[in-house]
Short mmCIF file of C-alpha atoms and ligand atoms in Angstrom, two decimals:
data_model
loop_
_atom_site.label_atom_id
_atom_site.label_comp_id
_atom_site.label_asym_id
_atom_site.label_seq_id
_atom_site.Cartn_x
_atom_site.Cartn_y
_atom_site.Cartn_z
CA MET A 3 0.62 -60.14 89.54
CA LYS A 4 -3.03 -59.87 88.51
CA ASN A 5 -3.90 -56.29 87.67
CA ILE A 6 -2.00 -54.34 85.04
CA ALA A 7 -2.73 -50.67 84.35
CA VAL A 8 -1.49 -49.40 80.92
CA ILE A 9 -1.27 -45.64 80.43
CA GLY A 10 -1.79 -44.37 76.93
CA ALA A 11 -4.15 -46.12 74.48
CA GLY A 12 -2.18 -45.28 71.25
CA THR A 13 -0.18 -47.54 68.96
CA MET A 14 1.81 -49.14 71.73
CA GLY A 15 -0.62 -48.79 74.60
CA ASN A 16 -3.28 -50.91 72.94
CA GLY A 17 -0.95 -53.52 71.87
CA ILE A 18 0.45 -53.88 75.32
CA ALA A 19 -3.08 -54.02 76.75
CA HIS A 20 -4.04 -56.63 74.25
CA THR A 21 -1.01 -58.74 74.98
CA PHE A 22 -1.58 -58.75 78.80
CA ALA A 23 -5.30 -59.36 78.41
CA GLN A 24 -4.84 -62.17 76.17
CA THR A 25 -2.54 -63.95 78.64
CA GLY A 26 -5.28 -63.66 81.26
CA PHE A 27 -4.34 -60.56 83.24
CA LYS A 28 -6.90 -57.84 84.07
CA VAL A 29 -6.01 -54.73 82.26
CA GLN A 30 -7.02 -51.20 83.18
CA LEU A 31 -6.40 -49.08 80.01
CA ILE A 32 -6.07 -45.32 80.74
CA ASP A 33 -6.01 -42.42 78.36
CA ILE A 34 -6.72 -38.82 78.82
CA ASN A 35 -8.47 -38.91 75.48
CA GLU A 36 -11.82 -40.72 75.30
CA ASP A 37 -11.55 -41.02 71.58
CA SER A 38 -8.01 -42.66 71.80
CA LEU A 39 -9.53 -45.26 74.26
CA LYS A 40 -12.34 -45.99 71.74
CA LYS A 41 -9.87 -46.21 68.88
CA GLY A 42 -7.54 -48.47 71.06
CA ILE A 43 -10.36 -50.92 71.70
CA GLU A 44 -11.45 -50.91 68.12
CA THR A 45 -7.82 -51.71 67.10
CA ILE A 46 -7.61 -54.56 69.59
CA THR A 47 -11.00 -56.05 68.46
CA ASN A 48 -9.80 -55.84 64.77
CA ASN A 49 -6.55 -57.45 65.61
CA LEU A 50 -8.34 -60.19 67.56
CA ASP A 51 -10.71 -60.82 64.82
CA ARG A 52 -7.71 -61.22 62.41
CA MET A 53 -6.29 -63.85 64.83
CA VAL A 54 -9.70 -65.71 64.93
CA ALA A 55 -9.89 -65.69 61.14
CA LYS A 56 -6.28 -67.23 60.94
CA ASP A 57 -7.37 -69.88 63.67
CA ARG A 58 -4.64 -68.59 66.11
CA ILE A 59 -7.28 -68.10 68.74
CA THR A 60 -11.02 -69.05 69.27
CA GLU A 61 -14.04 -66.71 69.35
CA ASP A 62 -14.25 -67.53 73.02
CA GLN A 63 -10.62 -66.41 73.61
CA LYS A 64 -11.37 -63.26 71.76
CA GLN A 65 -14.33 -62.50 73.95
CA GLN A 66 -12.36 -63.40 77.16
CA THR A 67 -9.45 -61.03 76.01
CA LEU A 68 -11.88 -58.12 75.52
CA SER A 69 -13.67 -58.87 78.88
CA ASN A 70 -10.41 -58.62 80.64
CA ILE A 71 -9.88 -54.93 79.57
CA SER A 72 -11.58 -51.94 81.22
CA THR A 73 -11.04 -48.28 80.14
CA PHE A 74 -10.53 -45.17 82.23
CA THR A 75 -9.83 -41.50 81.60
CA ASP A 76 -9.07 -40.94 85.31
CA LEU A 77 -5.54 -41.85 86.32
CA THR A 78 -6.27 -42.44 89.97
CA GLU A 79 -9.29 -44.58 89.31
CA GLY A 80 -7.32 -46.60 86.63
CA VAL A 81 -4.26 -47.43 88.77
CA LYS A 82 -6.15 -48.07 91.96
CA SER A 83 -5.58 -51.86 92.10
CA ALA A 84 -2.67 -52.07 89.86
CA ASP A 85 0.27 -54.43 90.68
CA LEU A 86 2.21 -53.09 87.75
CA VAL A 87 1.71 -49.85 85.72
CA VAL A 88 3.16 -49.82 82.21
CA GLU A 89 3.25 -46.24 80.86
CA ALA A 90 3.01 -45.89 77.14
CA ALA A 91 1.88 -42.22 76.85
CA THR A 92 3.34 -39.74 74.28
CA GLU A 93 7.09 -39.57 74.13
CA ASN A 94 7.75 -36.41 76.03
CA SER A 95 10.08 -36.20 79.06
CA GLU A 96 8.04 -33.43 80.92
CA LEU A 97 4.84 -35.41 80.51
CA LYS A 98 6.45 -38.62 81.67
CA LEU A 99 8.07 -37.08 84.70
CA LYS A 100 4.75 -35.65 85.64
CA ILE A 101 2.93 -38.96 85.32
CA PHE A 102 5.56 -40.75 87.26
CA LYS A 103 5.31 -38.29 90.11
CA GLN A 104 1.58 -38.68 90.22
CA LEU A 105 1.85 -42.43 90.01
CA ASP A 106 4.32 -42.49 92.99
CA ASP A 107 1.72 -40.49 95.03
CA ILE A 108 -1.26 -42.57 94.17
CA CYS A 109 -0.18 -46.28 93.63
CA SER A 110 0.37 -48.62 96.50
CA LYS A 111 3.86 -48.79 97.81
CA ASP A 112 4.45 -52.25 96.23
CA THR A 113 3.35 -51.31 92.69
CA ILE A 114 6.19 -51.62 90.05
CA LEU A 115 6.20 -48.69 87.66
CA ALA A 116 7.38 -49.51 84.20
CA THR A 117 7.83 -47.17 81.07
CA ASN A 118 7.76 -48.14 77.36
CA THR A 119 9.78 -45.08 76.49
CA SER A 120 11.97 -45.54 73.40
CA SER A 121 14.71 -43.09 74.52
CA ILE A 122 14.12 -41.18 77.71
CA SER A 123 16.23 -41.91 80.56
CA ILE A 124 14.81 -44.54 83.06
CA THR A 125 17.07 -43.18 85.70
CA GLN A 126 15.63 -39.70 85.17
CA ILE A 127 12.02 -40.92 85.17
CA ALA A 128 12.80 -42.95 88.39
CA ALA A 129 14.16 -39.90 90.07
CA ALA A 130 10.79 -38.17 89.77
CA THR A 131 9.60 -40.86 92.33
CA MET A 132 10.37 -41.93 95.83
CA ARG A 133 10.70 -45.54 94.67
CA PRO A 134 13.56 -45.50 92.09
CA LYS A 135 14.26 -49.27 92.86
CA GLN A 136 10.75 -50.13 91.58
CA VAL A 137 11.05 -48.19 88.31
CA ILE A 138 12.15 -50.08 85.07
CA GLY A 139 12.04 -49.78 81.33
CA MET A 140 9.77 -52.39 79.58
CA HIS A 141 10.41 -51.41 75.85
CA PHE A 142 7.99 -53.41 73.77
CA MET A 143 8.35 -53.42 69.99
CA ASN A 144 5.62 -52.48 67.57
CA PRO A 145 3.42 -54.39 66.77
CA VAL A 146 3.29 -55.53 70.33
CA PRO A 147 1.16 -58.76 69.95
CA ILE A 148 3.46 -60.03 67.34
CA MET A 149 7.05 -58.89 68.13
CA LYS A 150 8.82 -61.25 70.50
CA LEU A 151 11.48 -58.86 71.93
CA VAL A 152 11.01 -56.74 75.08
CA GLU A 153 14.09 -54.67 76.02
CA ILE A 154 14.09 -54.61 79.83
CA ILE A 155 15.98 -51.54 80.92
CA ARG A 156 17.46 -51.20 84.35
CA GLY A 157 17.75 -47.69 85.65
CA TYR A 158 20.71 -46.83 87.76
CA ASN A 159 18.74 -47.74 90.97
CA THR A 160 16.41 -50.51 89.64
CA SER A 161 16.60 -53.50 92.11
CA ASP A 162 17.61 -57.04 91.13
CA GLU A 163 14.29 -58.27 92.48
CA VAL A 164 12.13 -55.94 90.37
CA THR A 165 14.33 -56.75 87.26
CA LYS A 166 13.79 -60.49 87.79
CA THR A 167 10.04 -60.03 88.26
CA ILE A 168 9.69 -58.12 85.04
CA MET A 169 11.91 -60.62 83.07
CA GLU A 170 9.71 -63.44 84.34
CA LEU A 171 6.57 -61.60 83.65
CA SER A 172 7.71 -60.86 80.10
CA LYS A 173 8.27 -64.56 79.54
CA THR A 174 4.73 -65.23 80.73
CA LEU A 175 3.50 -63.06 77.92
CA GLY A 176 5.29 -65.34 75.46
CA LYS A 177 8.04 -62.71 74.81
CA ASP A 178 11.80 -63.00 74.88
CA PRO A 179 13.02 -60.26 77.17
CA VAL A 180 16.68 -58.95 77.08
CA GLU A 181 18.13 -57.12 80.02
CA VAL A 182 20.07 -53.86 79.15
CA ASN A 183 21.47 -50.87 81.00
CA ASP A 184 20.16 -47.40 80.86
CA TYR A 185 22.23 -45.33 78.41
CA PRO A 186 20.81 -43.25 75.52
CA GLY A 187 18.91 -45.32 72.87
CA PHE A 188 19.47 -48.47 75.09
CA VAL A 189 20.47 -51.27 72.69
CA ALA A 190 17.76 -51.51 70.02
CA ASN A 191 17.69 -47.81 69.00
CA ARG A 192 21.38 -47.18 69.62
CA ILE A 193 22.08 -49.61 66.77
CA LEU A 194 19.07 -49.20 64.61
CA MET A 195 18.79 -45.49 64.51
CA PRO A 196 22.36 -44.87 63.26
CA MET A 197 21.71 -47.38 60.41
CA LEU A 198 18.39 -45.63 59.47
CA ASN A 199 20.21 -42.21 59.74
CA GLU A 200 22.98 -43.52 57.44
CA SER A 201 20.53 -44.74 54.80
CA ILE A 202 18.86 -41.35 54.86
CA GLU A 203 22.34 -39.71 54.45
CA THR A 204 23.03 -42.06 51.63
CA LEU A 205 19.83 -40.84 49.85
CA TYR A 206 20.81 -37.22 50.79
CA ASN A 207 24.22 -37.60 49.18
CA GLY A 208 22.64 -38.91 45.99
CA VAL A 209 24.28 -42.24 46.04
CA ALA A 210 21.12 -44.06 45.20
CA GLY A 211 17.33 -43.67 45.14
CA VAL A 212 14.78 -44.77 47.85
CA THR A 213 13.90 -48.11 46.25
CA GLU A 214 17.49 -48.83 45.39
CA ILE A 215 18.73 -48.29 48.96
CA ASP A 216 15.81 -50.29 50.45
CA THR A 217 16.44 -53.19 47.84
CA VAL A 218 20.13 -53.35 48.66
CA MET A 219 19.36 -53.87 52.36
CA LYS A 220 16.43 -56.22 51.76
CA LEU A 221 17.98 -58.59 49.26
CA GLY A 222 21.58 -58.09 50.21
CA MET A 223 21.31 -58.22 54.09
CA ALA A 224 18.07 -60.20 54.38
CA HIS A 225 16.31 -57.38 56.15
CA PRO A 226 12.46 -58.07 56.01
CA MET A 227 11.86 -54.30 55.29
CA GLY A 228 14.24 -51.66 53.80
CA PRO A 229 15.63 -48.90 56.23
CA LEU A 230 13.76 -46.14 54.71
CA GLN A 231 10.47 -47.92 54.76
CA LEU A 232 11.17 -48.87 58.35
CA ALA A 233 11.77 -45.22 59.15
CA ASP A 234 8.38 -44.37 57.58
CA PHE A 235 6.81 -47.19 59.62
CA ILE A 236 8.31 -45.83 62.92
CA GLY A 237 7.59 -42.28 62.13
CA LEU A 238 10.25 -39.89 61.09
CA ASP A 239 9.49 -37.55 63.94
CA VAL A 240 10.09 -40.36 66.38
CA CYS A 241 13.39 -41.26 64.58
CA LEU A 242 14.47 -37.60 64.82
CA SER A 243 13.67 -37.42 68.45
CA ILE A 244 15.54 -40.59 69.32
CA LEU A 245 18.56 -39.51 67.32
CA ASN A 246 18.54 -36.09 69.16
CA VAL A 247 18.43 -37.93 72.49
CA MET A 248 21.56 -39.92 71.54
CA TYR A 249 23.34 -36.87 70.10
CA ASP A 250 22.71 -34.85 73.23
CA GLY A 251 23.31 -37.77 75.47
CA PHE A 252 26.77 -38.76 74.05
CA LYS A 253 27.82 -35.41 72.59
CA ASN A 254 28.99 -37.37 69.61
CA PRO A 255 28.42 -36.06 66.10
CA LYS A 256 28.01 -39.68 64.67
CA TYR A 257 24.42 -39.43 66.05
CA ALA A 258 23.57 -36.04 64.45
CA PRO A 259 20.39 -36.38 62.52
CA CYS A 260 20.78 -36.03 58.69
CA PRO A 261 19.53 -32.64 57.50
CA LEU A 262 17.14 -34.32 55.13
CA LEU A 263 15.52 -36.12 58.02
CA VAL A 264 15.22 -32.80 59.92
CA ASN A 265 13.69 -30.96 56.86
CA MET A 266 11.14 -33.79 56.13
CA VAL A 267 9.93 -33.62 59.76
CA ARG A 268 9.65 -29.89 59.45
CA ALA A 269 7.70 -30.34 56.27
CA GLY A 270 5.29 -32.62 58.04
CA LYS A 271 6.34 -35.58 56.06
CA LEU A 272 6.39 -38.19 58.96
CA GLY A 273 5.94 -41.49 57.11
CA ILE A 274 2.89 -43.74 57.19
CA LYS A 275 1.07 -41.74 59.96
CA SER A 276 1.02 -38.46 57.86
CA GLY A 277 0.41 -40.35 54.49
CA GLU A 278 3.87 -39.48 53.13
CA GLY A 279 7.51 -40.07 54.09
CA PHE A 280 10.18 -41.68 51.75
CA TYR A 281 7.12 -43.46 50.21
CA ASP A 282 3.55 -42.15 49.37
CA TYR A 283 0.89 -43.68 51.41
CA SER A 284 -1.89 -41.37 50.42
CA GLU A 285 -4.19 -44.36 49.43
CA SER A 286 -4.78 -45.74 52.85
CA ARG A 287 -4.81 -49.33 51.54
CA LYS A 288 -1.21 -48.96 50.62
CA ALA A 289 -0.29 -48.27 54.30
CA GLU A 290 -2.28 -51.38 55.29
CA LYS A 291 -0.46 -53.42 52.72
CA VAL A 292 2.86 -52.36 53.95
CA ALA A 293 1.82 -53.20 57.53
CA GLU A 294 0.44 -56.57 56.56
CA GLN A 295 3.56 -57.54 54.58
CA PHE A 296 5.62 -56.68 57.57
CA LEU A 297 3.31 -58.50 60.00
CA LYS A 298 3.41 -61.98 58.08
N1 LIG B 329 5.37 -46.26 67.97
C1 LIG B 329 6.41 -47.15 68.14
O1 LIG B 329 6.85 -47.83 67.25
C2 LIG B 329 7.04 -47.23 69.59
C3 LIG B 329 7.94 -48.33 69.76
C4 LIG B 329 8.47 -48.55 71.02
C5 LIG B 329 8.10 -47.60 72.08
N2 LIG B 329 7.34 -46.55 71.87
C6 LIG B 329 7.15 -45.60 72.95
O2 LIG B 329 5.82 -45.97 73.36
C7 LIG B 329 5.19 -44.65 73.95
C8 LIG B 329 3.88 -44.38 73.23
O3 LIG B 329 4.21 -44.29 71.83
P1 LIG B 329 2.92 -44.43 70.73
O4 LIG B 329 3.61 -44.60 69.36
O5 LIG B 329 2.04 -45.50 71.33
O6 LIG B 329 2.27 -43.01 70.84
P2 LIG B 329 0.89 -42.61 70.37
O7 LIG B 329 0.89 -41.17 70.00
O8 LIG B 329 0.24 -43.50 69.42
O9 LIG B 329 -0.14 -42.70 71.71
C9 LIG B 329 0.04 -41.89 72.88
C10 LIG B 329 -1.17 -41.91 73.73
O10 LIG B 329 -0.81 -41.40 74.98
C11 LIG B 329 -2.05 -40.61 75.33
N3 LIG B 329 -1.63 -39.70 76.47
C12 LIG B 329 -0.98 -38.45 76.29
N4 LIG B 329 -0.79 -37.94 77.57
C13 LIG B 329 -1.51 -38.77 78.48
C14 LIG B 329 -1.60 -38.74 79.78
N5 LIG B 329 -1.19 -37.81 80.61
N6 LIG B 329 -2.22 -39.80 80.50
C15 LIG B 329 -2.72 -40.84 79.62
N7 LIG B 329 -2.70 -40.99 78.28
C16 LIG B 329 -1.97 -39.88 77.71
C17 LIG B 329 -2.46 -39.96 74.02
O11 LIG B 329 -3.81 -39.40 74.19
C18 LIG B 329 -2.26 -41.05 73.06
O12 LIG B 329 -3.38 -41.88 72.86
C19 LIG B 329 6.24 -43.57 73.63
O13 LIG B 329 7.00 -43.45 74.93
C20 LIG B 329 7.16 -44.18 72.53
O14 LIG B 329 8.43 -43.67 72.53
C21 LIG B 329 6.79 -46.39 70.61
#
C-alpha cells in the first residue's frame, strides 16, 4: 500500500492523515469544506512543531510528513489512486452510507474501504457497497498520533485477507490493533460509555459533585482522567449518540442515556468543543491545558 485517502479533515481525519504521512505513506486528505482542510493542515503542522520541540522528530521529518499530504475538496479526484480509503467524516449514518456508495462506484475494485465510525454498524455500511468483503472498521482513538490502540472491526462479510492486511498496516503505523466483531459500540465504547453514563447518573442522583466523582476515579482507580472530564473531552453529543446506538441496538435499558446528559446536549453544553460541559472551558487556555495534561 502506498496511497491512502482520508475523508474528513476534522479532529480524527487530520490525526489519521498525520499518522499515515509520518510513516511515509502518500496521503490524500479530502473534505467538502475548504476551511476544514486549512484548519486540518494547521493542526497537523502545530502537532509536528510540538514533536520537533520535544526532539521526537527532526525538522526534516516534519517537512517530509507535510510534503506527503495533499488536499482535495473533490472526492473522485482525491480517491483516484487510493489503495485504502479511511473515512472519518461526520458521525451520521445517512452520510456514511452515501459516501460508501459513491466510493464503491469510483474506487478501483481492489481498494479497501475503511471507516473510523465510533458506533455505526460496519455491516450496514458495507451493505451500501458491492464489495462488503473489502469494508472494515478502523477505529482510531483521539488524539490519533499519540494513542496506540486501533480497534479493527470486522463486518459480517469482511474477509480474513482484508482483516489481516489492515491489522498488519496498523502495526506499520506503530499502533497496537485489536480485532473485534461488529456489534453496537464494538468493544471500546460498549465498555466505556456505560461507565461515563453511570458517572453522569451518580451526579444526577446527587451522590457526589463533579470534582468528587472524577477524583474518586482518578485516585482510586488510577484513571488518567476522570469520567466526567473524559465525557467533556469526547463531546457530550457524541456520548449521547453512541449510547443511543447501543440502546437501540440491544433494546436494553442499561444503555439508556441519563436524562442529565440528554438535557445538557439539548442546552448546547457539549464539553470542551462548546466551551462548557461538566467543567467550564470558557478561557481557551483551560481547554488546551486539559488536553496537554492528557497527552503527556
Ligand atoms: N472525536 C473523537 O474522539 C472520535 C474518536 C473515534 C472515532 N470518531 C469518529 O470519527 C469520525 C469523525 O469524527 P470527528 O470527531 O473527526 O468529526 P469532526 O466533526 O471533527 O470532523 C468531521 C469532518 O468531516 C467533514 N465532512 C462532512 N461531510 C463530508 C463529506 N461528505 N465528505 C468529506 N468530508 C466531510 C466535515 O467538514 C468535518 O471537517 C466520526 O465517525 C466519529 O464517530 C471520533
